[in-house]
Amino acid sequence: MSAALFEPVTLRSVTIPNRIWMAPMCQYSAVASGEDAGVPHDWHFAHYAARATGGTGLILVEATAVSAEGRISPHDLGLWNDRQTEAFGRIAGFLKRHGTVPGIQLGHAGRKSGTDAPWRGGAPLALDEGGWRPLAPSPVAFGERHLVPDELTEEGIAEIVGQFAAAARRARTAGFEVIEIHGAHGYLIGEFLSPHSNHRTDRYGGSLENRVRFALEVVDAVRAVWPEELPLFFRVSATDWLERDGWTPDDTVAFAALLKEHGVDLLDVSSGGNATGVRIPVGPGYQVPFAARVRRETGLPVAAVGLITEPGQAEKIVAGGEADAVLLGRELLRNPSFARQAARELDAQVYAPEPYGYAIH
């Protein structure tokens, strides 16, 4: 029997050659200011090209901000101008030429914006250190060291919805074939979803119906400009890992059904990131049950992520129907050719560039 991990999957008109996909992982390596702010450069090209030539079926480029103030850090990538669009075209084109479907995650960091790179501590930057005032659904800081964000007006919300749509148009111009909307990890869309961070009393707060409104407006705006034949993904945190007053797995299932109705083709199921001081039971595949439940109860295709590090483990997840694909993060940082390793172990075939043939056969 062939390995389920290496069966192609078709979403709308796009066929992804295998089920080993690269999760979006910020590199915090772009130029921070000036005309090259947010522009991918040689580091980003080499980083993604290596995973493509390693056989990865789909690569989701790291969280890319829809506006300058939407960046997590000053060194994040962005997609709000032509210079950025052109540079992304080089990356998307290379991925496609080497058998990988090019995708990109679009996001806005909300109250978690304006922080330093993780290897410098990841602390919020003061305004005189290159930081900026964050935006959020409510004036509630993420942590003690974070600035209290400015509460978005309805006009401000509409402006950001438009920024997502504009970035989606640019993504298509650059040659990407999949867009993922970042609604996880306590960034802006996730902040609206959770009652932990959303204390609004207008039509964007309170009930679940109101708290998902902004997310669905973004989805609708992106879907309206994104070609009908191309798939749209959404990343969600399945739980805030809070005992009360947080986003829950039940909420995720209800929300997934709505996303399906609004034209989302796959849910990327992660967790956490919206509350400090929580205990997360981290272990191999610890988030897979959340993805499996969404798939089982809504019929929406899902990708599982979180400490998936072994070919046999990944094969079991897909073959057992827990997810339609696996998204690898740190394991692909350690091993860009994970897909080729998995193909050898599972006696399957995977793309390899001809110049690497000496090492493959």
CSV table of C-alpha atoms in Angstrom, one decimal:
chain,number,residue,atom,x,y,z
A,1,MET,CA,0.0,0.0,0.0
A,2,SER,CA,1.2,3.5,-0.8
A,3,ALA,CA,1.9,5.9,2.1
A,4,ALA,CA,-1.0,8.3,2.8
A,5,LEU,CA,1.5,11.0,3.5
A,6,PHE,CA,2.5,11.0,-0.2
A,7,GLU,CA,-0.9,10.9,-1.8
A,8,PRO,CA,-1.6,14.2,-3.6
A,9,VAL,CA,-4.5,16.3,-2.4
A,10,THR,CA,-6.6,18.7,-4.5
A,11,LEU,CA,-8.2,21.8,-3.0
A,12,ARG,CA,-10.2,23.7,-5.6
A,13,SER,CA,-8.0,23.7,-8.7
A,14,VAL,CA,-4.7,23.3,-6.8
A,15,THR,CA,-3.1,19.8,-6.4
A,16,ILE,CA,-0.6,19.6,-3.7
A,17,PRO,CA,1.8,16.7,-4.4
A,18,ASN,CA,2.1,15.4,-0.8
A,19,ARG,CA,0.8,16.0,2.7
A,20,ILE,CA,4.0,17.3,4.3
A,21,TRP,CA,3.7,21.0,4.5
A,22,MET,CA,5.7,23.8,5.9
A,23,ALA,CA,4.1,25.8,8.7
A,24,PRO,CA,4.6,29.6,8.7
A,25,MET,CA,7.5,30.6,10.9
A,26,CYS,CA,8.6,34.2,11.3
A,27,GLN,CA,12.3,34.8,10.5
A,28,TYR,CA,12.4,38.3,11.9
A,29,SER,CA,15.0,39.0,9.3
A,30,ALA,CA,13.7,41.8,7.1
A,31,VAL,CA,14.9,45.3,6.9
A,32,ALA,CA,13.1,47.4,9.6
A,33,SER,CA,12.7,50.7,7.9
A,34,GLY,CA,13.1,52.7,4.7
A,35,GLU,CA,12.1,51.6,1.2
A,36,ASP,CA,13.2,48.0,1.8
A,37,ALA,CA,11.1,47.6,5.0
A,38,GLY,CA,9.3,44.3,5.0
A,39,VAL,CA,10.9,43.2,1.7
A,40,PRO,CA,12.0,39.5,1.5
A,41,HIS,CA,15.7,39.3,0.6
A,42,ASP,CA,18.3,36.6,0.0
A,43,TRP,CA,17.9,35.0,3.4
A,44,HIS,CA,14.2,34.4,2.8
A,45,PHE,CA,14.8,33.1,-0.7
A,46,ALA,CA,17.4,30.6,0.4
A,47,HIS,CA,15.3,29.6,3.4
A,48,TYR,CA,12.2,28.7,1.4
A,49,ALA,CA,14.1,27.4,-1.6
A,50,ALA,CA,15.9,24.8,0.6
A,51,ARG,CA,12.5,23.4,1.8
A,52,ALA,CA,11.2,23.3,-1.7
A,53,THR,CA,14.1,21.3,-3.1
A,54,GLY,CA,13.7,19.1,0.0
A,55,GLY,CA,10.4,17.9,-1.3
A,56,THR,CA,7.9,19.8,0.8
A,57,GLY,CA,4.5,19.7,-0.8
A,58,LEU,CA,3.2,23.2,0.3
A,59,ILE,CA,5.2,26.0,1.8
A,60,LEU,CA,3.3,28.7,3.7
A,61,VAL,CA,5.5,31.7,3.9
A,62,GLU,CA,5.8,33.2,7.4
A,63,ALA,CA,3.2,35.7,8.9
A,64,THR,CA,3.3,38.6,6.5
A,65,ALA,CA,1.9,41.9,7.7
A,66,VAL,CA,-0.9,43.6,5.8
A,67,SER,CA,0.4,47.0,7.1
A,68,ALA,CA,3.5,48.4,8.7
A,69,GLU,CA,1.8,48.7,12.1
A,70,GLY,CA,0.5,45.1,11.7
A,71,ARG,CA,4.0,43.7,12.0
A,72,ILE,CA,4.9,41.6,15.0
A,73,SER,CA,8.4,43.1,15.0
A,74,PRO,CA,10.0,45.8,12.9
A,75,HIS,CA,11.9,43.0,11.1
A,76,ASP,CA,8.8,41.2,9.8
A,77,LEU,CA,7.9,40.7,6.2
A,78,GLY,CA,5.1,42.8,4.7
A,79,LEU,CA,2.9,42.9,1.7
A,80,TRP,CA,1.6,46.4,1.4
A,81,ASN,CA,3.6,47.8,-1.5
A,82,ASP,CA,4.9,47.0,-5.0
A,83,ARG,CA,8.6,46.5,-3.9
A,84,GLN,CA,7.5,43.8,-1.5
A,85,THR,CA,5.2,42.2,-4.1
A,86,GLU,CA,8.0,42.0,-6.7
A,87,ALA,CA,10.5,40.4,-4.2
A,88,PHE,CA,7.9,37.8,-3.2
A,89,GLY,CA,7.5,36.9,-6.9
A,90,ARG,CA,11.0,35.6,-7.0
A,91,ILE,CA,10.3,33.2,-4.1
A,92,ALA,CA,6.9,32.1,-5.3
A,93,GLY,CA,8.2,31.4,-8.8
A,94,PHE,CA,11.1,29.3,-7.5
A,95,LEU,CA,8.8,27.2,-5.3
A,96,LYS,CA,6.4,26.5,-8.1
A,97,ARG,CA,9.2,25.6,-10.5
A,98,HIS,CA,10.5,23.0,-8.1
A,99,GLY,CA,7.2,21.2,-7.4
A,100,THR,CA,6.1,23.0,-4.3
A,101,VAL,CA,2.8,24.9,-4.1
A,102,PRO,CA,3.6,28.4,-2.9
A,103,GLY,CA,1.4,29.8,-0.1
A,104,ILE,CA,1.6,32.8,2.2
A,105,GLN,CA,0.1,33.7,5.6
A,106,LEU,CA,-1.3,37.2,5.9
A,107,GLY,CA,-1.7,38.7,9.3
A,108,HIS,CA,-1.9,41.6,11.7
A,109,ALA,CA,-0.3,41.4,15.1
A,110,GLY,CA,-2.7,43.6,17.0
A,111,ARG,CA,-1.8,44.1,20.6
A,112,LYS,CA,1.3,41.9,20.2
A,113,SER,CA,2.9,44.2,17.6
A,114,GLY,CA,6.1,46.2,18.0
A,115,THR,CA,8.3,43.6,19.8
A,116,ASP,CA,12.0,42.7,19.4
A,117,ALA,CA,13.3,39.5,17.7
A,118,PRO,CA,13.1,36.4,19.9
A,119,TRP,CA,16.8,36.0,20.1
A,120,ARG,CA,17.0,39.4,21.6
A,121,GLY,CA,14.4,38.6,24.2
A,122,GLY,CA,11.3,39.3,22.2
A,123,ALA,CA,10.3,42.2,24.6
A,124,PRO,CA,8.0,45.0,23.5
A,125,LEU,CA,9.9,47.9,22.0
A,126,ALA,CA,9.4,51.4,23.5
A,127,LEU,CA,8.3,54.1,21.1
A,128,ASP,CA,11.8,55.6,21.1
A,129,GLU,CA,13.3,52.1,20.3
A,130,GLY,CA,11.5,51.5,17.1
A,131,GLY,CA,8.2,50.4,18.6
A,132,TRP,CA,4.7,51.8,17.9
A,133,ARG,CA,1.3,52.0,19.5
A,134,PRO,CA,-0.5,48.7,18.9
A,135,LEU,CA,-4.2,48.3,17.8
A,136,ALA,CA,-6.6,45.8,19.4
A,137,PRO,CA,-10.3,45.1,19.9
A,138,SER,CA,-10.0,46.5,23.5
A,139,PRO,CA,-7.5,48.6,25.4
A,140,VAL,CA,-6.1,45.5,27.2
A,141,ALA,CA,-2.4,44.9,27.1
A,142,PHE,CA,-1.1,41.4,26.3
A,143,GLY,CA,1.4,41.4,29.3
A,144,GLU,CA,2.8,43.6,31.9
A,145,ARG,CA,5.6,44.9,29.7
A,146,HIS,CA,3.3,45.5,26.7
A,147,LEU,CA,1.8,48.9,25.8
A,148,VAL,CA,-1.9,49.3,26.3
A,149,PRO,CA,-3.3,49.1,22.8
A,150,ASP,CA,-5.6,51.7,21.2
A,151,GLU,CA,-9.1,50.3,20.8
A,152,LEU,CA,-10.1,50.0,17.2
A,153,THR,CA,-13.1,52.0,16.0
A,154,GLU,CA,-15.5,50.5,13.5
A,155,GLU,CA,-13.8,52.7,10.8
A,156,GLY,CA,-10.4,51.3,11.9
A,157,ILE,CA,-11.8,47.8,11.7
A,158,ALA,CA,-13.0,48.4,8.1
A,159,GLU,CA,-9.7,49.8,7.1
A,160,ILE,CA,-7.8,46.7,8.3
A,161,VAL,CA,-10.4,44.5,6.4
A,162,GLY,CA,-9.4,46.4,3.3
A,163,GLN,CA,-5.7,46.0,4.0
A,164,PHE,CA,-6.2,42.2,4.1
A,165,ALA,CA,-8.0,42.3,0.7
A,166,ALA,CA,-5.2,44.5,-0.8
A,167,ALA,CA,-2.5,42.2,0.5
A,168,ALA,CA,-4.4,39.2,-1.0
A,169,ARG,CA,-4.4,40.9,-4.4
A,170,ARG,CA,-0.7,41.5,-4.1
A,171,ALA,CA,-0.1,37.8,-3.1
A,172,ARG,CA,-1.8,36.7,-6.3
A,173,THR,CA,0.3,39.2,-8.4
A,174,ALA,CA,3.4,37.6,-6.8
A,175,GLY,CA,2.3,34.2,-7.9
A,176,PHE,CA,1.1,32.6,-4.6
A,177,GLU,CA,-1.6,29.9,-5.0
A,178,VAL,CA,-2.7,29.6,-1.4
A,179,ILE,CA,-3.5,32.3,1.2
A,180,GLU,CA,-3.7,31.5,4.9
A,181,ILE,CA,-5.4,34.1,7.1
A,182,HIS,CA,-3.7,34.2,10.5
A,183,GLY,CA,-6.4,34.1,13.2
A,184,ALA,CA,-4.3,32.3,15.8
A,185,HIS,CA,-1.7,32.9,18.6
A,186,GLY,CA,-3.2,36.0,20.1
A,187,TYR,CA,-2.8,38.2,17.1
A,188,LEU,CA,-5.4,40.7,16.0
A,189,ILE,CA,-8.0,38.3,14.5
A,190,GLY,CA,-7.6,35.9,17.4
A,191,GLU,CA,-7.9,38.8,19.9
A,192,PHE,CA,-11.4,39.5,18.5
A,193,LEU,CA,-12.4,35.9,18.7
A,194,SER,CA,-11.6,35.4,22.4
A,195,PRO,CA,-13.5,37.0,25.3
A,196,HIS,CA,-10.2,37.0,27.2
A,197,SER,CA,-9.0,39.9,25.0
A,198,ASN,CA,-12.2,41.2,23.5
A,199,HIS,CA,-14.2,43.2,26.0
A,200,ARG,CA,-16.2,45.2,23.4
A,201,THR,CA,-19.9,45.9,23.9
A,202,ASP,CA,-20.7,46.8,20.3
A,203,ARG,CA,-21.4,44.4,17.4
A,204,TYR,CA,-17.9,43.1,17.4
A,205,GLY,CA,-18.0,41.9,21.1
A,206,GLY,CA,-19.9,39.9,23.5
A,207,SER,CA,-21.6,36.9,21.9
A,208,LEU,CA,-19.8,34.4,19.8
A,209,GLU,CA,-21.6,35.7,16.8
A,210,ASN,CA,-20.3,39.2,17.4
A,211,ARG,CA,-16.7,38.1,18.3
A,212,VAL,CA,-16.3,36.1,15.0
A,213,ARG,CA,-17.7,39.0,12.9
A,214,PHE,CA,-14.3,40.6,12.2
A,215,ALA,CA,-12.8,37.3,11.2
A,216,LEU,CA,-15.6,36.6,8.8
A,217,GLU,CA,-15.4,40.1,7.3
A,218,VAL,CA,-11.7,39.5,6.6
A,219,VAL,CA,-12.5,36.1,5.1
A,220,ASP,CA,-15.2,37.5,2.9
A,221,ALA,CA,-13.0,40.4,1.7
A,222,VAL,CA,-10.1,38.1,0.8
A,223,ARG,CA,-12.4,35.5,-0.8
A,224,ALA,CA,-13.9,38.3,-2.9
A,225,VAL,CA,-10.6,39.3,-4.5
A,226,TRP,CA,-8.8,35.9,-4.3
A,227,PRO,CA,-9.5,33.8,-7.5
A,228,GLU,CA,-12.4,31.3,-7.1
A,229,GLU,CA,-10.2,28.5,-8.3
A,230,LEU,CA,-7.6,29.0,-5.6
A,231,PRO,CA,-7.9,27.7,-2.0
A,232,LEU,CA,-8.1,29.8,1.1
A,233,PHE,CA,-6.9,28.6,4.5
A,234,PHE,CA,-7.4,30.0,8.0
A,235,ARG,CA,-5.2,29.4,11.1
A,236,VAL,CA,-6.9,29.2,14.4
A,237,SER,CA,-5.9,28.6,18.0
A,238,ALA,CA,-8.3,25.8,19.1
A,239,THR,CA,-8.1,26.9,22.7
A,240,ASP,CA,-6.6,29.7,24.9
A,241,TRP,CA,-5.8,27.0,27.5
A,242,LEU,CA,-7.8,29.0,30.0
A,243,GLU,CA,-10.1,27.4,32.5
A,244,ARG,CA,-12.7,30.1,32.0
A,245,ASP,CA,-13.4,33.2,29.9
A,246,GLY,CA,-11.4,32.1,27.0
A,247,TRP,CA,-11.7,30.7,23.5
A,248,THR,CA,-12.6,26.9,23.7
A,249,PRO,CA,-12.5,23.8,21.4
A,250,ASP,CA,-16.3,24.0,21.3
A,251,ASP,CA,-16.0,27.6,19.9
A,252,THR,CA,-13.5,26.3,17.3
A,253,VAL,CA,-15.8,23.7,16.0
A,254,ALA,CA,-18.7,26.2,15.7
A,255,PHE,CA,-16.4,28.7,14.1
A,256,ALA,CA,-15.0,26.1,11.6
A,257,ALA,CA,-18.5,25.4,10.4
A,258,LEU,CA,-19.0,29.2,9.7
A,259,LEU,CA,-15.6,29.4,7.9
A,260,LYS,CA,-16.6,26.5,5.7
A,261,GLU,CA,-19.8,28.4,4.7
A,262,HIS,CA,-17.8,31.5,3.9
A,263,GLY,CA,-15.4,29.8,1.5
A,264,VAL,CA,-12.5,28.6,3.6
A,265,ASP,CA,-11.1,25.4,2.2
A,266,LEU,CA,-8.9,24.2,5.1
A,267,LEU,CA,-8.4,25.0,8.8
A,268,ASP,CA,-4.9,25.0,10.2
A,269,VAL,CA,-5.4,24.1,13.8
A,270,SER,CA,-2.9,25.4,16.4
A,271,SER,CA,-3.5,26.6,20.0
A,272,GLY,CA,-2.6,29.1,22.6
A,273,GLY,CA,-0.8,32.5,22.3
A,274,ASN,CA,-3.5,34.8,23.6
A,275,ALA,CA,-2.9,34.6,27.4
A,276,THR,CA,0.2,34.7,29.5
A,277,GLY,CA,0.9,32.3,32.4
A,278,VAL,CA,-1.1,29.4,31.1
A,279,ARG,CA,-0.1,25.7,31.3
A,280,ILE,CA,0.0,23.9,28.0
A,281,PRO,CA,0.4,20.1,28.0
A,282,VAL,CA,3.1,20.1,25.3
A,283,GLY,CA,4.0,16.7,23.9
A,284,PRO,CA,4.3,14.9,20.5
A,285,GLY,CA,1.2,15.7,18.5
A,286,TYR,CA,-0.5,17.4,21.4
A,287,GLN,CA,-2.7,19.6,19.1
A,288,VAL,CA,-3.8,16.8,16.7
A,289,PRO,CA,-7.0,15.9,18.6
A,290,PHE,CA,-8.3,19.5,18.1
A,291,ALA,CA,-7.8,19.1,14.3
A,292,ALA,CA,-9.3,15.7,14.3
A,293,ARG,CA,-12.4,16.9,16.1
A,294,VAL,CA,-13.0,19.8,13.6
A,295,ARG,CA,-12.6,17.4,10.7
A,296,ARG,CA,-14.9,14.8,12.2
A,297,GLU,CA,-17.7,17.2,13.3
A,298,THR,CA,-17.7,19.7,10.4
A,299,GLY,CA,-16.2,17.9,7.4
A,300,LEU,CA,-13.8,20.9,6.8
A,301,PRO,CA,-10.4,19.7,5.7
A,302,VAL,CA,-7.7,20.3,8.4
A,303,ALA,CA,-4.0,20.4,8.8
A,304,ALA,CA,-2.4,19.3,12.1
A,305,VAL,CA,0.6,21.0,13.7
A,306,GLY,CA,2.6,20.8,16.9
A,307,LEU,CA,5.6,18.6,17.7
A,308,ILE,CA,5.2,16.3,14.6
A,309,THR,CA,8.8,15.2,14.1
A,310,GLU,CA,8.8,11.6,12.8
A,311,PRO,CA,7.7,10.2,9.4
A,312,GLY,CA,5.8,7.3,11.1
A,313,GLN,CA,4.0,9.7,13.4
A,314,ALA,CA,3.0,12.0,10.5
A,315,GLU,CA,1.9,9.0,8.4
A,316,LYS,CA,-0.3,7.7,11.2
A,317,ILE,CA,-2.0,11.1,11.6
A,318,VAL,CA,-2.9,11.3,7.9
A,319,ALA,CA,-3.6,7.6,7.3
A,320,GLY,CA,-5.8,7.5,10.4
A,321,GLY,CA,-8.0,10.4,9.2
A,322,GLU,CA,-7.1,12.8,12.0
A,323,ALA,CA,-5.9,15.4,9.5
A,324,ASP,CA,-5.6,15.9,5.8
A,325,ALA,CA,-2.0,17.1,6.1
A,326,VAL,CA,0.6,17.8,8.6
A,327,LEU,CA,2.3,21.2,9.0
A,328,LEU,CA,5.9,21.0,10.2
A,329,GLY,CA,7.6,23.9,11.9
A,330,ARG,CA,10.8,23.4,13.9
A,331,GLU,CA,11.5,20.0,12.4
A,332,LEU,CA,11.8,21.6,8.9
A,333,LEU,CA,14.2,24.1,10.4
A,334,ARG,CA,16.3,21.3,11.6
A,335,ASN,CA,15.9,19.1,8.5
A,336,PRO,CA,14.9,20.9,5.2
A,337,SER,CA,14.8,17.5,3.4
A,338,PHE,CA,12.3,15.9,5.9
A,339,ALA,CA,10.0,14.9,3.0
A,340,ARG,CA,12.8,13.0,1.3
A,341,GLN,CA,13.7,11.3,4.5
A,342,ALA,CA,10.1,10.3,5.1
A,343,ALA,CA,9.8,9.0,1.5
A,344,ARG,CA,12.8,6.7,2.1
A,345,GLU,CA,11.4,5.4,5.4
A,346,LEU,CA,7.9,4.9,4.0
A,347,ASP,CA,9.0,3.5,0.6
A,348,ALA,CA,7.4,6.4,-1.3
A,349,GLN,CA,8.4,8.7,-4.1
A,350,VAL,CA,8.9,12.5,-3.7
A,351,TYR,CA,10.2,15.3,-5.9
A,352,ALA,CA,14.0,15.9,-5.9
A,353,PRO,CA,15.8,18.2,-8.3
A,354,GLU,CA,18.0,16.5,-10.9
A,355,PRO,CA,21.3,17.9,-9.6
A,356,TYR,CA,20.6,16.1,-6.3
A,357,GLY,CA,20.1,12.7,-8.0
A,358,TYR,CA,23.5,11.4,-6.8
A,359,ALA,CA,22.1,11.6,-3.2
A,360,ILE,CA,18.7,10.2,-4.0
A,361,HIS,CA,19.2,7.1,-6.0
